[in-house]
């Protein structure tokens, strides 16, 4: 329903009637771009101040505009502001209220500016704030993981490939793998932030302006490194939002993998970890259940996050320069996806912080599934001088004997071993235990507890420093 059926006061000059209700519904963005009011008002203050400094409007008008904008901001902060759909978007809602408060001086604010550079600015500022917050959140998650890793530097667990027991690793090493992934996510966030930090304000509708504005002044006032260099590009592109969404998608993919592992680890079959009550739910019918709902939801959030990346990519694809109304479709999905990303990181941080490792269950699982077979093969190479391919074959036969008998590798008798290769001696048993296995893997980046302690400590120093 239209809440103003007369011609729009912002461009009503050549319109004699207001929009159809459906036109208003499809056109209006105030339902969601009201989220940008802080950025919109900050941009207007910087613009008005610059217009005054350059003598384009009087200092009296600047003072009125700045005071009025502050009053509008307070009204919105306090929830007293009445948003009108007939005024379409945040820009016109703010300006119209400004006019009610300060009178005709409000009409001078839009000199040398257009809603096209205004929205390009507001959205860019919002994405920048959001990336900054996300960077802090990712650092917190890295810290939670590094702390857990240090506490579990020598907690032995099975390492998997193909989700089959492969070789023993330490739980700390496994968690630090995620710290490395998140560090790259954080790098992508910083990188995107640095690239977006140019100010589009002053590009006006598309071509720049004939007023003697100072774009460097507004850029500096709003914390940008510099103004954007091309007015058409300034109002046309949303690649900064796409970069934020692609970065968020990769981050969400990492979170989804960790979430899936937590789901597996917390099953009654694995029992590797126990989630706290605070991050589990029960079942209304099955009293024994502790469901990892938060992990499952984090696992799922990538759907909407990567969906938003694709959605905006499709909106932007094939658009001619410069501003097109299509681009109004950038906001809702970006808001939603980045909120989901932030919530996922927060939930994962809480789960990791509270989660307890069941060291006995992990150790028992690490020893099963012939996880030290590679250690046996390596021993045959090192001690008996066998070529690795032959050692692999000998080990395979010994694993066969153990598996037929339903026993572990360390329980195969020396005679049985000798029957496969006569050179094998008593010393072999030292490499068949899981502790020996992980302790021996001291190569750079390997899983040995001494490596894990050093790597976790290094991360903790960086993250706390
Ligand atoms: N609501 C618009 C958007 O989100 C603001 C810019 C509108 N510009 C225009 N010339 N209609 O893109």
Short mmCIF file of C-alpha atoms and ligand atoms in Angstrom, two decimals:
data_model
loop_
_atom_site.label_atom_id
_atom_site.label_comp_id
_atom_site.label_asym_id
_atom_site.label_seq_id
_atom_site.Cartn_x
_atom_site.Cartn_y
_atom_site.Cartn_z
CA UNK A 1 0.00 0.00 0.00
CA UNK A 2 1.28 3.42 -0.86
CA UNK A 3 1.73 5.83 2.04
CA UNK A 4 2.03 8.81 -0.26
CA UNK A 5 -0.01 8.95 -3.43
CA UNK A 6 1.21 12.24 -4.76
CA UNK A 7 4.16 12.68 -7.06
CA UNK A 8 7.48 12.12 -5.35
CA UNK A 9 8.86 15.29 -3.82
CA UNK A 10 12.44 14.38 -4.83
CA UNK A 11 11.74 14.32 -8.55
CA UNK A 12 8.07 15.27 -8.71
CA UNK A 13 8.79 18.09 -11.15
CA UNK A 14 7.80 16.10 -14.19
CA UNK A 15 5.43 13.58 -12.58
CA UNK A 16 1.74 14.25 -12.09
CA UNK A 17 0.78 11.10 -10.21
CA UNK A 18 2.35 8.77 -7.67
CA UNK A 19 3.39 5.19 -8.36
CA UNK A 20 1.11 2.18 -8.52
CA UNK A 21 1.17 0.20 -5.27
CA UNK A 22 2.93 -2.70 -6.98
CA UNK A 23 5.45 -0.29 -8.48
CA UNK A 24 6.14 1.02 -5.02
CA UNK A 25 6.48 -2.48 -3.63
CA UNK A 26 8.99 -3.62 -6.20
CA UNK A 27 10.87 -0.36 -6.18
CA UNK A 28 11.25 0.41 -2.50
CA UNK A 29 14.36 -0.71 -0.66
CA UNK A 30 13.74 1.00 2.66
CA UNK A 31 12.63 -2.32 4.18
CA UNK A 32 16.25 -3.41 4.18
CA UNK A 33 18.52 -0.49 3.29
CA UNK A 34 17.48 1.24 6.52
CA UNK A 35 20.28 -0.90 7.92
CA UNK A 36 22.65 1.55 6.25
CA UNK A 37 21.50 4.66 8.13
CA UNK A 38 24.73 5.10 10.12
CA UNK A 39 26.80 4.93 6.94
CA UNK A 40 24.35 7.15 5.04
CA UNK A 41 24.44 9.87 7.67
CA UNK A 42 28.24 9.67 8.06
CA UNK A 43 28.58 10.06 4.29
CA UNK A 44 26.20 13.04 4.24
CA UNK A 45 28.08 14.76 7.06
CA UNK A 46 31.39 14.36 5.25
CA UNK A 47 29.84 15.60 2.01
CA UNK A 48 28.20 18.66 3.63
CA UNK A 49 31.41 19.57 5.46
CA UNK A 50 33.36 19.39 2.19
CA UNK A 51 30.75 21.46 0.33
CA UNK A 52 31.15 24.12 3.03
CA UNK A 53 34.96 24.00 2.97
CA UNK A 54 34.93 24.50 -0.79
CA UNK A 55 32.48 27.42 -0.57
CA UNK A 56 29.82 25.50 -2.52
CA UNK A 57 27.28 25.99 0.26
CA UNK A 58 27.36 28.48 3.15
CA UNK A 59 28.80 27.62 6.54
CA UNK A 60 25.41 28.47 8.07
CA UNK A 61 23.77 25.81 5.95
CA UNK A 62 26.53 23.32 6.79
CA UNK A 63 25.96 23.89 10.52
CA UNK A 64 22.21 23.37 10.13
CA UNK A 65 22.68 20.27 8.01
CA UNK A 66 25.17 18.68 10.43
CA UNK A 67 22.95 19.37 13.43
CA UNK A 68 19.88 18.12 11.60
CA UNK A 69 21.62 14.93 10.46
CA UNK A 70 22.67 14.24 14.03
CA UNK A 71 19.06 14.72 15.15
CA UNK A 72 17.88 12.27 12.49
CA UNK A 73 20.50 9.75 13.57
CA UNK A 74 19.37 9.99 17.19
CA UNK A 75 15.75 9.47 16.15
CA UNK A 76 16.70 6.33 14.24
CA UNK A 77 18.99 5.09 17.04
CA UNK A 78 16.11 5.49 19.50
CA UNK A 79 13.56 3.82 17.26
CA UNK A 80 11.45 6.98 16.93
CA UNK A 81 12.03 7.49 13.23
CA UNK A 82 9.09 6.74 10.95
CA UNK A 83 10.39 5.08 7.78
CA UNK A 84 8.15 5.66 4.75
CA UNK A 85 8.00 3.31 1.84
CA UNK A 86 6.80 6.10 -0.39
CA UNK A 87 10.22 7.64 0.12
CA UNK A 88 11.76 4.51 -1.38
CA UNK A 89 15.12 4.24 0.28
CA UNK A 90 17.29 5.29 3.20
CA UNK A 91 18.71 8.27 1.33
CA UNK A 92 15.36 9.91 0.71
CA UNK A 93 13.96 8.99 4.11
CA UNK A 94 16.86 10.73 5.82
CA UNK A 95 16.84 13.76 3.54
CA UNK A 96 13.11 14.22 3.80
CA UNK A 97 13.19 14.13 7.59
CA UNK A 98 16.15 16.51 7.51
CA UNK A 99 14.00 18.95 5.57
CA UNK A 100 11.25 18.67 8.17
CA UNK A 101 13.73 19.46 10.93
CA UNK A 102 15.90 22.20 9.38
CA UNK A 103 13.83 23.52 6.50
CA UNK A 104 15.09 24.59 3.06
CA UNK A 105 18.82 24.26 3.88
CA UNK A 106 18.28 20.49 3.62
CA UNK A 107 17.79 20.92 -0.12
CA UNK A 108 21.44 21.99 -0.49
CA UNK A 109 22.88 18.71 0.83
CA UNK A 110 22.33 16.88 -2.44
CA UNK A 111 24.48 19.37 -4.40
CA UNK A 112 27.18 17.58 -6.43
CA UNK A 113 25.92 14.18 -5.37
CA UNK A 114 23.52 11.50 -6.57
CA UNK A 115 21.89 8.52 -4.93
CA UNK A 116 24.12 6.48 -7.19
CA UNK A 117 27.37 7.50 -5.51
CA UNK A 118 25.53 7.68 -2.20
CA UNK A 119 24.50 4.01 -2.23
CA UNK A 120 27.88 2.98 -3.62
CA UNK A 121 29.41 4.71 -0.60
CA UNK A 122 26.95 3.46 2.03
CA UNK A 123 27.16 -0.16 0.96
CA UNK A 124 30.94 -0.05 0.70
CA UNK A 125 31.19 1.39 4.22
CA UNK A 126 28.85 -1.31 5.51
CA UNK A 127 30.83 -4.11 3.86
CA UNK A 128 34.04 -2.60 5.28
CA UNK A 129 32.62 -2.51 8.84
CA UNK A 130 31.37 -6.06 8.46
CA UNK A 131 34.72 -7.35 7.20
CA UNK A 132 36.48 -5.68 10.14
CA UNK A 133 34.14 -7.39 12.58
CA UNK A 134 34.53 -10.73 10.83
CA UNK A 135 38.31 -10.45 10.96
CA UNK A 136 38.18 -10.06 14.75
CA UNK A 137 35.79 -12.99 15.04
CA UNK A 138 37.99 -15.26 12.93
CA UNK A 139 40.98 -14.34 15.13
CA UNK A 140 38.95 -15.36 18.20
CA UNK A 141 38.15 -18.72 16.64
CA UNK A 142 41.81 -19.24 15.75
CA UNK A 143 42.70 -18.50 19.37
CA UNK A 144 40.14 -21.01 20.69
CA UNK A 145 41.52 -23.67 18.32
CA UNK A 146 45.17 -22.94 19.15
CA UNK A 147 44.44 -23.16 22.89
CA UNK A 148 42.71 -26.51 22.44
CA UNK A 149 45.59 -27.65 20.22
CA UNK A 150 48.21 -26.83 22.83
CA UNK A 151 46.26 -28.75 25.47
CA UNK A 152 46.11 -31.72 23.09
CA UNK A 153 49.60 -31.59 21.60
CA UNK A 154 50.18 -35.24 22.55
CA UNK A 155 46.61 -36.54 22.38
CA UNK A 156 46.85 -39.38 19.87
CA UNK A 157 43.96 -39.92 17.45
CA UNK A 158 43.59 -41.70 14.13
CA UNK A 159 44.38 -39.58 11.12
CA UNK A 160 42.08 -40.34 8.20
CA UNK A 161 42.17 -40.38 4.46
CA UNK A 162 39.00 -41.49 2.65
CA UNK A 163 37.58 -41.46 6.23
CA UNK A 164 39.55 -44.70 6.72
CA UNK A 165 42.11 -44.91 9.51
CA UNK A 166 45.40 -43.94 7.86
CA UNK A 167 48.13 -43.03 10.35
CA UNK A 168 48.03 -41.87 13.94
CA UNK A 169 48.16 -38.09 14.39
CA UNK A 170 47.71 -35.82 17.36
CA UNK A 171 44.44 -34.03 18.02
CA UNK A 172 46.40 -30.81 18.45
CA UNK A 173 47.85 -31.23 14.96
CA UNK A 174 44.38 -31.79 13.52
CA UNK A 175 43.03 -28.62 15.16
CA UNK A 176 46.02 -26.57 14.00
CA UNK A 177 45.20 -27.56 10.42
CA UNK A 178 42.04 -25.46 10.84
CA UNK A 179 44.05 -22.58 12.32
CA UNK A 180 46.10 -22.52 9.13
CA UNK A 181 42.95 -22.51 6.98
CA UNK A 182 41.40 -19.73 9.02
CA UNK A 183 44.61 -17.72 8.81
CA UNK A 184 44.24 -17.79 5.03
CA UNK A 185 40.57 -16.79 5.38
CA UNK A 186 41.66 -13.89 7.54
CA UNK A 187 44.24 -12.95 4.92
CA UNK A 188 41.50 -12.92 2.27
CA UNK A 189 39.34 -10.71 4.50
CA UNK A 190 42.21 -8.23 4.97
CA UNK A 191 42.98 -8.31 1.30
CA UNK A 192 39.37 -7.63 0.29
CA UNK A 193 39.18 -4.82 2.84
CA UNK A 194 42.29 -3.17 1.50
CA UNK A 195 41.07 -3.32 -2.10
CA UNK A 196 37.63 -1.89 -1.30
CA UNK A 197 39.01 1.05 0.64
CA UNK A 198 38.52 3.71 -2.02
CA UNK A 199 35.77 6.31 -1.75
CA UNK A 200 33.15 6.53 -4.54
CA UNK A 201 31.52 9.69 -3.14
CA UNK A 202 31.67 12.55 -5.61
CA UNK A 203 31.30 10.37 -8.69
CA UNK A 204 27.77 11.83 -8.61
CA UNK A 205 25.29 10.15 -10.96
CA UNK A 206 27.97 8.69 -13.23
CA UNK A 207 30.06 11.41 -14.82
CA UNK A 208 31.45 13.43 -11.93
CA UNK A 209 30.34 17.02 -11.31
CA UNK A 210 31.06 20.55 -12.43
CA UNK A 211 31.16 21.78 -8.81
CA UNK A 212 34.67 22.28 -7.40
CA UNK A 213 34.38 19.42 -4.90
CA UNK A 214 37.33 17.90 -3.01
CA UNK A 215 37.02 14.12 -3.21
CA UNK A 216 40.27 13.62 -1.34
CA UNK A 217 38.80 15.47 1.62
CA UNK A 218 35.66 13.31 1.84
CA UNK A 219 37.69 10.15 1.25
CA UNK A 220 40.00 11.00 4.18
CA UNK A 221 37.08 12.00 6.43
CA UNK A 222 35.47 8.60 5.90
CA UNK A 223 38.66 6.61 6.51
CA UNK A 224 39.35 5.70 2.89
CA UNK A 225 42.86 5.49 1.44
CA UNK A 226 41.91 7.57 -1.61
CA UNK A 227 38.95 8.44 -3.86
CA UNK A 228 38.06 6.00 -6.65
CA UNK A 229 39.70 7.02 -9.93
CA UNK A 230 36.84 6.63 -12.43
CA UNK A 231 33.35 8.01 -11.87
CA UNK A 232 31.65 5.36 -14.05
CA UNK A 233 33.39 2.51 -12.25
CA UNK A 234 32.55 4.12 -8.90
CA UNK A 235 28.79 3.82 -9.32
CA UNK A 236 28.86 0.61 -11.39
CA UNK A 237 30.71 -2.08 -9.59
CA UNK A 238 29.84 -4.21 -6.59
CA UNK A 239 32.94 -6.37 -6.78
CA UNK A 240 33.84 -5.44 -3.20
CA UNK A 241 30.63 -7.14 -2.04
CA UNK A 242 31.36 -10.11 -4.28
CA UNK A 243 34.85 -10.40 -2.83
CA UNK A 244 33.42 -10.29 0.68
CA UNK A 245 30.92 -13.02 -0.27
CA UNK A 246 33.47 -15.23 -2.00
CA UNK A 247 35.78 -14.87 0.99
CA UNK A 248 32.86 -15.68 3.29
CA UNK A 249 31.99 -18.71 1.12
CA UNK A 250 35.49 -20.16 1.43
CA UNK A 251 35.45 -19.47 5.16
CA UNK A 252 32.02 -21.11 5.46
CA UNK A 253 33.34 -24.12 3.55
CA UNK A 254 36.15 -24.49 6.10
CA UNK A 255 33.69 -24.13 8.97
CA UNK A 256 31.42 -26.68 7.39
CA UNK A 257 34.23 -29.25 7.28
CA UNK A 258 35.09 -28.72 10.93
CA UNK A 259 31.38 -28.84 11.78
CA UNK A 260 31.06 -32.18 10.00
CA UNK A 261 34.04 -33.56 11.91
CA UNK A 262 32.50 -32.42 15.19
CA UNK A 263 29.26 -34.18 14.20
CA UNK A 264 31.19 -37.40 13.51
CA UNK A 265 33.45 -37.10 16.56
CA UNK A 266 30.53 -36.60 18.92
CA UNK A 267 28.62 -39.73 17.82
CA UNK A 268 28.32 -42.65 20.26
CA UNK A 269 30.36 -44.68 17.75
CA UNK A 270 33.35 -42.31 17.78
CA UNK A 271 33.06 -40.56 21.17
CA UNK A 272 36.18 -38.48 20.38
CA UNK A 273 34.72 -35.27 21.74
CA UNK A 274 31.92 -34.19 23.98
CA UNK A 275 30.16 -30.93 23.25
CA UNK A 276 29.04 -28.89 26.25
CA UNK A 277 25.38 -28.78 27.23
CA UNK A 278 25.46 -25.15 26.15
CA UNK A 279 26.12 -26.21 22.55
CA UNK A 280 23.99 -29.37 22.38
CA UNK A 281 20.30 -30.08 22.26
CA UNK A 282 18.28 -33.04 23.48
CA UNK A 283 15.56 -35.05 21.80
CA UNK A 284 11.96 -34.77 22.91
CA UNK A 285 11.45 -38.52 22.44
CA UNK A 286 14.86 -40.22 22.79
CA UNK A 287 16.30 -39.39 26.22
CA UNK A 288 19.79 -40.72 25.43
CA UNK A 289 20.40 -38.19 22.67
CA UNK A 290 22.71 -35.23 22.65
CA UNK A 291 22.39 -33.62 19.28
CA UNK A 292 25.11 -31.40 17.79
CA UNK A 293 22.56 -28.99 16.27
CA UNK A 294 24.92 -26.00 16.27
CA UNK A 295 27.51 -27.99 14.31
CA UNK A 296 24.88 -29.19 11.87
CA UNK A 297 23.64 -25.65 11.30
CA UNK A 298 27.17 -24.34 10.77
CA UNK A 299 27.63 -27.19 8.31
CA UNK A 300 24.53 -26.00 6.45
CA UNK A 301 25.04 -22.22 6.45
CA UNK A 302 27.34 -22.37 3.45
CA UNK A 303 24.19 -23.00 1.39
CA UNK A 304 22.90 -19.50 1.82
CA UNK A 305 26.37 -17.90 1.93
CA UNK A 306 27.64 -19.41 -1.32
CA UNK A 307 24.11 -18.95 -2.68
CA UNK A 308 24.37 -15.21 -2.06
CA UNK A 309 27.73 -15.10 -3.83
CA UNK A 310 26.18 -16.77 -6.85
CA UNK A 311 23.06 -14.66 -6.57
CA UNK A 312 24.91 -11.37 -6.68
CA UNK A 313 27.24 -12.63 -9.39
CA UNK A 314 24.17 -13.34 -11.54
CA UNK A 315 22.68 -9.92 -10.75
CA UNK A 316 25.86 -8.20 -11.91
CA UNK A 317 26.55 -10.37 -14.92
CA UNK A 318 25.98 -8.60 -18.22
CA UNK A 319 24.95 -5.23 -16.74
CA UNK A 320 26.04 -2.35 -18.93
CA UNK A 321 27.76 0.59 -17.24
CA UNK A 322 26.96 2.46 -15.18
CA UNK A 323 24.37 2.30 -12.37
CA UNK A 324 21.38 0.04 -13.04
CA UNK A 325 18.50 -0.50 -10.65
CA UNK A 326 19.29 -4.22 -10.76
CA UNK A 327 22.07 -3.42 -8.34
CA UNK A 328 19.56 -2.72 -5.58
CA UNK A 329 19.32 -6.53 -5.43
CA UNK A 330 22.85 -6.58 -3.97
CA UNK A 331 21.85 -5.81 -0.43
CA UNK A 332 19.45 -8.33 1.09
CA UNK A 333 21.47 -11.38 0.18
CA UNK A 334 24.74 -9.77 1.22
CA UNK A 335 23.28 -8.72 4.57
CA UNK A 336 21.86 -12.19 5.13
CA UNK A 337 24.97 -14.09 4.05
CA UNK A 338 27.44 -12.03 6.06
CA UNK A 339 25.21 -12.23 9.15
CA UNK A 340 25.11 -16.01 8.71
CA UNK A 341 28.90 -16.09 8.37
CA UNK A 342 29.36 -14.08 11.52
CA UNK A 343 26.92 -16.27 13.46
CA UNK A 344 28.63 -19.43 12.22
CA UNK A 345 32.04 -18.23 13.36
CA UNK A 346 30.62 -17.28 16.76
CA UNK A 347 28.89 -20.66 17.18
CA UNK A 348 32.01 -22.55 16.12
CA UNK A 349 34.12 -20.55 18.58
CA UNK A 350 31.74 -21.44 21.41
CA UNK A 351 31.68 -25.13 20.47
CA UNK A 352 35.46 -25.38 20.22
CA UNK A 353 36.05 -23.52 23.47
CA UNK A 354 33.66 -25.76 25.43
CA UNK A 355 34.39 -29.08 23.78
CA UNK A 356 36.26 -31.78 25.71
CA UNK A 357 38.49 -34.38 24.08
CA UNK A 358 37.97 -38.01 25.08
CA UNK A 359 41.64 -38.98 25.00
CA UNK A 360 41.05 -42.67 25.79
CA UNK A 361 38.58 -43.17 22.97
CA UNK A 362 40.86 -41.36 20.53
CA UNK A 363 43.89 -43.41 21.58
CA UNK A 364 41.99 -46.70 21.32
CA UNK A 365 40.77 -45.78 17.84
CA UNK A 366 44.26 -44.66 16.80
CA UNK A 367 45.59 -48.13 17.58
CA UNK A 368 42.97 -49.97 15.60
CA UNK A 369 42.75 -50.28 11.84
CA UNK A 370 46.49 -51.05 11.42
CA UNK A 371 47.25 -47.36 11.54
CA UNK A 372 50.95 -48.01 12.21
CA UNK A 373 51.44 -50.12 9.06
CA UNK A 374 53.37 -47.26 7.44
CA UNK A 375 55.65 -47.15 10.48
CA UNK A 376 56.37 -50.86 9.98
CA UNK A 377 57.14 -50.32 6.30
CA UNK A 378 59.38 -47.33 7.10
CA UNK A 379 61.19 -49.49 9.71
CA UNK A 380 61.85 -52.20 7.12
CA UNK A 381 63.38 -49.53 4.87
CA UNK A 382 65.43 -47.93 7.64
CA UNK A 383 66.57 -51.01 9.57
CA UNK A 384 66.75 -53.71 6.91
CA UNK A 385 67.56 -51.51 3.93
CA UNK A 386 64.56 -52.80 1.91
CA UNK A 387 63.36 -50.69 -1.03
CA UNK A 388 60.08 -49.01 0.01
CA UNK A 389 58.01 -50.90 -2.55
CA UNK A 390 59.21 -54.26 -1.15
CA UNK A 391 58.71 -53.03 2.42
CA UNK A 392 55.14 -52.08 1.47
CA UNK A 393 54.57 -55.62 0.18
CA UNK A 394 56.05 -57.30 3.29
CA UNK A 395 53.96 -55.06 5.54
CA UNK A 396 50.85 -55.88 3.54
CA UNK A 397 51.38 -59.56 4.21
CA UNK A 398 51.90 -59.00 7.94
CA UNK A 399 48.73 -56.87 8.07
CA UNK A 400 46.97 -59.78 6.32
CA UNK A 401 48.11 -62.20 9.03
CA UNK A 402 46.95 -59.82 11.78
CA UNK A 403 43.64 -59.18 10.12
CA UNK A 404 42.95 -62.92 9.55
CA UNK A 405 43.67 -63.53 13.23
CA UNK A 406 41.64 -60.51 14.30
CA UNK A 407 44.58 -59.03 16.24
CA UNK A 408 46.60 -55.81 16.18
CA UNK A 409 49.97 -55.46 14.44
CA UNK A 410 51.81 -55.37 17.76
CA UNK A 411 50.26 -58.78 18.64
CA UNK A 412 51.67 -60.62 15.61
CA UNK A 413 54.40 -62.96 16.94
CA UNK A 414 58.03 -62.58 15.93
CA UNK A 415 57.96 -66.05 14.27
CA UNK A 416 55.00 -65.01 12.16
CA UNK A 417 56.80 -61.82 11.18
CA UNK A 418 59.96 -63.77 10.37
CA UNK A 419 57.93 -66.10 8.20
CA UNK A 420 57.23 -63.12 5.98
CA UNK A 421 60.73 -61.64 6.15
CA UNK A 422 63.54 -63.44 7.95
CA UNK A 423 65.44 -60.24 8.77
CA UNK A 424 62.78 -58.85 11.13
CA UNK A 425 63.89 -58.74 14.77
CA UNK A 426 62.49 -57.87 18.19
CA UNK A 427 63.29 -54.15 17.68
CA UNK A 428 60.36 -53.84 15.29
CA UNK A 429 57.85 -53.74 18.15
CA UNK A 430 59.13 -50.32 19.20
CA UNK A 431 57.62 -48.72 16.09
CA UNK A 432 54.26 -50.44 16.23
CA UNK A 433 52.80 -48.36 19.11
CA UNK A 434 50.84 -45.21 18.31
CA UNK A 435 52.94 -43.01 20.58
CA UNK A 436 56.12 -44.00 18.83
CA UNK A 437 54.44 -43.41 15.55
CA UNK A 438 53.44 -39.80 16.25
CA UNK A 439 56.60 -38.99 18.19
CA UNK A 440 58.72 -40.02 15.23
CA UNK A 441 56.98 -37.69 12.78
CA UNK A 442 59.20 -34.69 13.43
CA UNK A 443 59.59 -33.58 9.81
CA UNK A 444 58.71 -29.88 9.30
CA UNK A 445 54.92 -29.57 9.55
CA UNK A 446 54.60 -33.15 10.84
CA UNK A 447 52.37 -34.34 13.67
CA UNK A 448 54.97 -34.99 16.42
CA UNK A 449 53.88 -33.52 19.79
CA UNK A 450 57.04 -31.40 19.93
CA UNK A 451 56.09 -29.81 16.59
CA UNK A 452 52.50 -29.27 17.70
CA UNK A 453 53.54 -27.62 20.95
CA UNK A 454 55.85 -25.29 19.07
CA UNK A 455 53.29 -24.44 16.36
CA UNK A 456 50.45 -23.89 18.84
CA UNK A 457 52.66 -21.67 21.00
CA UNK A 458 53.69 -19.63 17.98
CA UNK A 459 50.04 -19.06 17.03
CA UNK A 460 49.10 -18.20 20.61
CA UNK A 461 51.89 -15.60 20.76
CA UNK A 462 50.72 -14.04 17.49
CA UNK A 463 47.03 -14.11 18.41
CA UNK A 464 47.44 -12.80 21.94
CA UNK A 465 50.25 -10.37 21.08
N1 LIG B 1 17.99 2.11 -3.56
C1 LIG B 1 18.96 2.25 -4.59
C2 LIG B 1 19.91 1.07 -4.60
O1 LIG B 1 19.93 0.37 -3.64
C3 LIG B 1 19.74 3.51 -4.36
C4 LIG B 1 20.23 4.16 -5.61
C5 LIG B 1 19.07 4.55 -6.45
N2 LIG B 1 19.46 5.37 -7.52
C6 LIG B 1 18.60 5.69 -8.46
N3 LIG B 1 18.99 6.47 -9.39
N4 LIG B 1 17.38 5.26 -8.44
O2 LIG B 1 20.60 0.82 -5.55
#
